[in-house]
PDB file of C-alpha atoms in Angstrom:
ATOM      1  CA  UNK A   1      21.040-109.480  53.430  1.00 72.00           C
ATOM      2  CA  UNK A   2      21.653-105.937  54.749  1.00 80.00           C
ATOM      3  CA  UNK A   3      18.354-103.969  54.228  1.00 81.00           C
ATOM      4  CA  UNK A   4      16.355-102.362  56.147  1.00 86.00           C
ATOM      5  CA  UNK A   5      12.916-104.283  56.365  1.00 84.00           C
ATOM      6  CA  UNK A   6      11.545-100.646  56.808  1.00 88.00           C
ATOM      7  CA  UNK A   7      12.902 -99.469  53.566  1.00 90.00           C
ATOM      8  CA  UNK A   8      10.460-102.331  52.231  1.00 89.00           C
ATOM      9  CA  UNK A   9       6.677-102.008  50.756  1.00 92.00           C
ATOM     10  CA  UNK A  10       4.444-104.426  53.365  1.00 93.00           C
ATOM     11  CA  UNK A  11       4.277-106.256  49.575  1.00 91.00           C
ATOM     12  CA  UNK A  12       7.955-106.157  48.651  1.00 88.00           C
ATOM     13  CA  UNK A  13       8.055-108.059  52.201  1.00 89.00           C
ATOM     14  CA  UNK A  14       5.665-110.808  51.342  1.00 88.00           C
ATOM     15  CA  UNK A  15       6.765-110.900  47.888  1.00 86.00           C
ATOM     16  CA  UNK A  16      10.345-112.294  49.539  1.00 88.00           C
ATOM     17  CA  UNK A  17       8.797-114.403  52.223  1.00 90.00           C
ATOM     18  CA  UNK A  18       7.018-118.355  52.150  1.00 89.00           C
ATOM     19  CA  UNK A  19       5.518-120.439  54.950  1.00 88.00           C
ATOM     20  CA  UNK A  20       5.075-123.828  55.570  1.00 86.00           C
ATOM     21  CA  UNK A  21       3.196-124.439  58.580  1.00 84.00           C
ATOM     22  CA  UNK A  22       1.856-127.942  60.088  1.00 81.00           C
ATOM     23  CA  UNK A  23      -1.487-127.387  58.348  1.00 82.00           C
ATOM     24  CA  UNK A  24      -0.421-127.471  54.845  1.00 83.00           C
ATOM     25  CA  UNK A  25      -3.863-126.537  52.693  1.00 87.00           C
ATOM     26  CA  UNK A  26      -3.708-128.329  49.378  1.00 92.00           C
ATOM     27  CA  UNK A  27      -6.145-127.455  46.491  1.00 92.00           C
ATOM     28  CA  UNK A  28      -8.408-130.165  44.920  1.00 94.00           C
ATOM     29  CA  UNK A  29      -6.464-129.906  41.879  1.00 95.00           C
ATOM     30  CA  UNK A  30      -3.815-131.469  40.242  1.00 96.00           C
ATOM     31  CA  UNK A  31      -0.334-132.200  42.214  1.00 97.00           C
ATOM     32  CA  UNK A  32       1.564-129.603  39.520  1.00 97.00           C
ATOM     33  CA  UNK A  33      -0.719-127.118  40.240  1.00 96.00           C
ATOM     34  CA  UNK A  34      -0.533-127.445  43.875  1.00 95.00           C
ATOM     35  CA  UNK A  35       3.063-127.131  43.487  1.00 95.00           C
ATOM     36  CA  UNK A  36       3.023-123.969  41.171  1.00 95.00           C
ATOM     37  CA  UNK A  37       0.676-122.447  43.172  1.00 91.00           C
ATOM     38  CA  UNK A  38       1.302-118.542  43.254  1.00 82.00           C
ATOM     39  CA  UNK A  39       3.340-119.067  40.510  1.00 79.00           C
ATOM     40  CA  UNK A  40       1.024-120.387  37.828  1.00 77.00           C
ATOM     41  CA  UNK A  41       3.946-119.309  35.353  1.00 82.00           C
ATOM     42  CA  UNK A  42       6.046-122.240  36.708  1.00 87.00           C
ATOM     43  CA  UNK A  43       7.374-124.904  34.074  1.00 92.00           C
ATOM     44  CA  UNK A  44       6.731-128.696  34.469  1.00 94.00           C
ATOM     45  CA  UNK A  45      10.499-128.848  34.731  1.00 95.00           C
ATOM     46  CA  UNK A  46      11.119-126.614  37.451  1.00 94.00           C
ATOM     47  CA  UNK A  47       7.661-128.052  39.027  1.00 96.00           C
ATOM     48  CA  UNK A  48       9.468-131.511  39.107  1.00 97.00           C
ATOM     49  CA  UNK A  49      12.767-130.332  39.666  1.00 95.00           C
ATOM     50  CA  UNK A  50      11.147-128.311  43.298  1.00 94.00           C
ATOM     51  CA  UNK A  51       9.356-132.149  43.602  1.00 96.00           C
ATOM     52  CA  UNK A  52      12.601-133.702  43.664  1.00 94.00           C
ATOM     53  CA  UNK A  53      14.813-131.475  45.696  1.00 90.00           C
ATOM     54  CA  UNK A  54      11.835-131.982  48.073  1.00 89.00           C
ATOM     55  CA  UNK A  55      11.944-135.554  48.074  1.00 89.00           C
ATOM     56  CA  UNK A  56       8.453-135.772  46.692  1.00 93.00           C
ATOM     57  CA  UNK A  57       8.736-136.961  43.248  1.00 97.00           C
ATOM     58  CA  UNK A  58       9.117-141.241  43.917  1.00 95.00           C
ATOM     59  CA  UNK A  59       5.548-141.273  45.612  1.00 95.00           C
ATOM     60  CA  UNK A  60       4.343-138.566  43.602  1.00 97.00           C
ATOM     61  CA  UNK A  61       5.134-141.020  40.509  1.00 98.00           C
ATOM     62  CA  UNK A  62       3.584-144.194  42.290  1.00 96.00           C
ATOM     63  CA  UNK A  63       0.318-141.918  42.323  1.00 96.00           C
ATOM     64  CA  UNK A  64      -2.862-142.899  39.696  1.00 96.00           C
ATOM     65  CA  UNK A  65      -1.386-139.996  37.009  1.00 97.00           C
ATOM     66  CA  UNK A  66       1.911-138.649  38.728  1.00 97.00           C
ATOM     67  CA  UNK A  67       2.010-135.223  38.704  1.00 97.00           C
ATOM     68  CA  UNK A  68      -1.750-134.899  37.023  1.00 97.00           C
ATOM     69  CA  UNK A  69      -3.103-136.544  39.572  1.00 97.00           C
ATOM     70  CA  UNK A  70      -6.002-134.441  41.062  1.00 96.00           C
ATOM     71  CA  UNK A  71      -6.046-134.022  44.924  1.00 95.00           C
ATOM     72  CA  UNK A  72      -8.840-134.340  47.153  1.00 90.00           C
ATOM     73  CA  UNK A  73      -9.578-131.290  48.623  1.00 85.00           C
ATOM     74  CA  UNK A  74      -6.900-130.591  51.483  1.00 83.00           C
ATOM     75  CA  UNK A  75      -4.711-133.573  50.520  1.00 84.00           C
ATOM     76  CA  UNK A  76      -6.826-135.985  52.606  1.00 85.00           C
ATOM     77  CA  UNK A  77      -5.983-139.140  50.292  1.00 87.00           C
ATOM     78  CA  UNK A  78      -2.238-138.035  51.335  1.00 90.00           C
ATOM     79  CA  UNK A  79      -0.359-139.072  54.505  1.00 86.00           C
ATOM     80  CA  UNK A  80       0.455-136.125  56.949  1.00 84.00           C
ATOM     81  CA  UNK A  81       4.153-136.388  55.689  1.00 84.00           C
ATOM     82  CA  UNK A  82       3.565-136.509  52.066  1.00 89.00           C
ATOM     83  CA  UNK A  83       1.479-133.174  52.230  1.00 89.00           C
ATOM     84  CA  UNK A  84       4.385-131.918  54.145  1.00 87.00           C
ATOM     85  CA  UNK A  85       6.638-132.927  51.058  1.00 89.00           C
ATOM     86  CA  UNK A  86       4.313-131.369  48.829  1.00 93.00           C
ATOM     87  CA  UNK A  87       4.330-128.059  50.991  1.00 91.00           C
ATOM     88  CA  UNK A  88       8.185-127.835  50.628  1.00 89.00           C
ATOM     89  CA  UNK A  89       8.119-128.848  47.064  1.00 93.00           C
ATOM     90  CA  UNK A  90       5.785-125.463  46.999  1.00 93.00           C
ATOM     91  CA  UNK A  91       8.384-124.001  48.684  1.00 89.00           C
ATOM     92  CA  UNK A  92      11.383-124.662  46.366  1.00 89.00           C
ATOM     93  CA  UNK A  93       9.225-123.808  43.433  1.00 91.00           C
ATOM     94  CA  UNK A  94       8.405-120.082  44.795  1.00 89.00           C
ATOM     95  CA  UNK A  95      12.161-119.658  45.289  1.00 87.00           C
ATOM     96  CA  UNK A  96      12.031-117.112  48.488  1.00 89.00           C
ATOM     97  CA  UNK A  97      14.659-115.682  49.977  1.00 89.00           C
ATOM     98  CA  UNK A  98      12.990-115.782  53.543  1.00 90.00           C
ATOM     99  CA  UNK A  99      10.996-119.147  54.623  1.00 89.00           C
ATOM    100  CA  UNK A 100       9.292-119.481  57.725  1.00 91.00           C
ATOM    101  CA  UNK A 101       8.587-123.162  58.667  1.00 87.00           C
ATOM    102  CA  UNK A 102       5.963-123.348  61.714  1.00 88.00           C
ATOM    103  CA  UNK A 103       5.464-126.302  62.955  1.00 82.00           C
ATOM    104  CA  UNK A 104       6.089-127.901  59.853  1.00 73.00           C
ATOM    105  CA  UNK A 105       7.437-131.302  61.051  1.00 70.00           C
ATOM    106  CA  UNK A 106       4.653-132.022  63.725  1.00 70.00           C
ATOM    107  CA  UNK A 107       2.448-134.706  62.917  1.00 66.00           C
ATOM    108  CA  UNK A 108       4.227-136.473  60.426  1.00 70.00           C
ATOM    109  CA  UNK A 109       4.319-140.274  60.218  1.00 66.00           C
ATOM    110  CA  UNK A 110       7.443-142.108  61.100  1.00 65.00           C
ATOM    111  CA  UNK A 111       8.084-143.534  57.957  1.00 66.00           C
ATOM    112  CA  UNK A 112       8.440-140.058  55.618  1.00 69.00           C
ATOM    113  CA  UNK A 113      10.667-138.476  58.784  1.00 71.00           C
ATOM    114  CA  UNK A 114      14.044-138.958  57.389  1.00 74.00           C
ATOM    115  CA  UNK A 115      12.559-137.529  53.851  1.00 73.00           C
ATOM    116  CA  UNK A 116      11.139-134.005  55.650  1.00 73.00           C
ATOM    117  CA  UNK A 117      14.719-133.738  57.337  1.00 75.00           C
ATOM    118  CA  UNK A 118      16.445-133.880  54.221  1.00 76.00           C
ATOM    119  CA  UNK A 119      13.642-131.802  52.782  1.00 76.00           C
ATOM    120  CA  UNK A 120      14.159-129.378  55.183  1.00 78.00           C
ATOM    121  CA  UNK A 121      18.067-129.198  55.042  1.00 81.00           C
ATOM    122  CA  UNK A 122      17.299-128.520  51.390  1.00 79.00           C
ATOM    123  CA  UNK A 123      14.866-125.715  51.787  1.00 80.00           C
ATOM    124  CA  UNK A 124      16.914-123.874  54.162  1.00 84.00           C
ATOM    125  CA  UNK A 125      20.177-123.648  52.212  1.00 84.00           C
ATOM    126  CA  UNK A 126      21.289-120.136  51.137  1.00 85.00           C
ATOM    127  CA  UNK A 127      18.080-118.494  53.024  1.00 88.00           C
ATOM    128  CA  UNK A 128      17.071-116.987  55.864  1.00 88.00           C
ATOM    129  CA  UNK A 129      14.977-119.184  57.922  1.00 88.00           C
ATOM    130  CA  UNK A 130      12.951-118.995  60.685  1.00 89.00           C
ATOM    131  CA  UNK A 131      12.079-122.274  62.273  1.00 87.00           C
ATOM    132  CA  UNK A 132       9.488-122.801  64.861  1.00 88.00           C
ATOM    133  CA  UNK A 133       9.472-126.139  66.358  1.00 84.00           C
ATOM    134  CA  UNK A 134       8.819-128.205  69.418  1.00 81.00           C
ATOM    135  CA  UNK A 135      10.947-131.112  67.918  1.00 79.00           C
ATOM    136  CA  UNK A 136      14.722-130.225  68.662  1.00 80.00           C
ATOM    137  CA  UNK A 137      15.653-132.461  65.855  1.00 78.00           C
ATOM    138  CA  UNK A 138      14.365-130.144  63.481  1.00 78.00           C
ATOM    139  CA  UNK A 139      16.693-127.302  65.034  1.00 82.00           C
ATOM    140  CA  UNK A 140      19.974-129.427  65.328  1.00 80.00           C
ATOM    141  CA  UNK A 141      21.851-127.547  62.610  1.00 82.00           C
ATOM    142  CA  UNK A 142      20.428-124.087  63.429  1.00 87.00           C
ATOM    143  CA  UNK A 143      22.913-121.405  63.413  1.00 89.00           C
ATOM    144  CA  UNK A 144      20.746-119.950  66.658  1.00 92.00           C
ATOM    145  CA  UNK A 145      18.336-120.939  68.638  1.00 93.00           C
ATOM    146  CA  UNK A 146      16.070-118.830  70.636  1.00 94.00           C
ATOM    147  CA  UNK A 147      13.669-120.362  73.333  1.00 93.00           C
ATOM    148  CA  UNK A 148      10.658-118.926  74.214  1.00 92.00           C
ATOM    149  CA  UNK A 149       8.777-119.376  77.668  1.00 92.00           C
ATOM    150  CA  UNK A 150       5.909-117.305  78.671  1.00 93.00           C
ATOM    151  CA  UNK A 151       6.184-115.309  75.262  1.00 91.00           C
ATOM    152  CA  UNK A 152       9.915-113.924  76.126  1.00 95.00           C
ATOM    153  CA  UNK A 153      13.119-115.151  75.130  1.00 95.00           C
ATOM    154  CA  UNK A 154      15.210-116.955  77.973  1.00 95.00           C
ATOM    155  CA  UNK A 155      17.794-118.182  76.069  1.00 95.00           C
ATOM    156  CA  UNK A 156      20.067-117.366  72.500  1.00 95.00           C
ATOM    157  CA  UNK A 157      22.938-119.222  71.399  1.00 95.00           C
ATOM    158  CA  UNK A 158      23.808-122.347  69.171  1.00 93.00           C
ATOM    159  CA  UNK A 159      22.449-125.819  69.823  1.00 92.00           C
ATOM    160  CA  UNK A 160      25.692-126.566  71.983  1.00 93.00           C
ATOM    161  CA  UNK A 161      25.914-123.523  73.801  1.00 95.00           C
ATOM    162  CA  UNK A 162      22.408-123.576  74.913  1.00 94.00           C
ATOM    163  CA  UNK A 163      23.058-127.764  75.670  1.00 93.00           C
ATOM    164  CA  UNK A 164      26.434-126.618  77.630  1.00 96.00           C
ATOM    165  CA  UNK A 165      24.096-123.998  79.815  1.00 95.00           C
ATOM    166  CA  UNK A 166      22.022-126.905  81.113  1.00 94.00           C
ATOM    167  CA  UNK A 167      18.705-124.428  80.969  1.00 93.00           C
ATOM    168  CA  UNK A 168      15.504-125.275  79.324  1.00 93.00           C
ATOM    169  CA  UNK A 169      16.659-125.860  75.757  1.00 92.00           C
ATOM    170  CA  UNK A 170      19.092-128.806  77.229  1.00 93.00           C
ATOM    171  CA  UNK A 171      16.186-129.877  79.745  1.00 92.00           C
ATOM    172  CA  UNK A 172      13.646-130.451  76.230  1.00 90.00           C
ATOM    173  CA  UNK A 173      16.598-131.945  74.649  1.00 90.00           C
ATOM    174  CA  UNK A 174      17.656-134.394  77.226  1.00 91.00           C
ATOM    175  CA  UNK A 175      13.899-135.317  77.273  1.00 89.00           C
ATOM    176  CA  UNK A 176      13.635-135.588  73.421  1.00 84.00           C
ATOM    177  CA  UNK A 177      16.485-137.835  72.742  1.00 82.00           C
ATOM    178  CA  UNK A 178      16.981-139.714  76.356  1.00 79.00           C
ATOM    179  CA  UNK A 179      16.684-143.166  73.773  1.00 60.00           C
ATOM    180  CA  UNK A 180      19.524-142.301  71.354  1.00 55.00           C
TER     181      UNK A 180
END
């Protein structure tokens, strides 16, 4: 938005910044609290509200107590997707105005897919996001797209530029999608 990240404290940065990686820890605690956590001061309304926008509330609800339902530690009674969900819900709670997702759809079952994607779309509206991901689907509506080989950047551009340049981006993406 205009400043200068070094006219920042190292804490006014973080303060502004949430991640969602492919590892999402969750807390052996309740699903609310997993939700608010960092921001303990976080209503049950905007709690569910973050749920929803997440696409996490309809099997948070078909849980034993809903949103009071205590977690095993990590999430492990919880698909791979619906920890994901959980993450984001996290996410939208907190409110940042920079997200970094890393990772954040790999792993995920089949069947929550279409929910992350929509989850996603919804976290990254109105915020600067930085999206690391093998899956091109995930960086489809990305307003640029940087590829990285060998830890350098050999190629910038939008999704159809860098698809028009036949390089590496539309080699993976040819590869990715050679079904649809």
């Amino acid at each position: 938005d205009g400043i200068d990240l070094r006219d920042l404290s190292l804490e006014g940065l973080r303060k502004l910044i949430s991640v969602v990686d492919q590892n999402t820890f969750l807390f052996n605690d309740t699903v609310a609290n997993n939700i608010a956590y960092g921001h303990t001061d976080s209503s049950a309304e905007r709690i569910e509200a973050a749920a929803r926008a997440a696409n996490a509330h309809d099997f948070i609800m078909r849980l034993p107590a809903g949103y009071d339902t205590v977690l095993a530690e990590r999430g492990q009674t919880l698909s791979q997707g619906q920890r994901q969900l959980l993450a984001f819900a996290r996410v939208l709670a907190a409110d940042p105005e920079i997200l970094v997702l890393d990772e954040a759809t790999a792993s995920i079952d089949t069947e929550t897919e279409q929910l992350v994607a929509a989850a996603i779309e919804t976290l990254t509206r109105n915020r600067t996001s930085i999206i690391i991901a093998h899956r091109l689907q995930t960086i489809q509506n990305a307003d640029r797209v940087l590829v990285l080989e060998n830890g350098r950047v050999s190629e910038l551009g939008t999704p159809a530029q860098l698809l028009a340049r036949g390089g590496t981006y539309a080699r993976l993406h040819a590869l990715q999608f050679q079904d649809t």
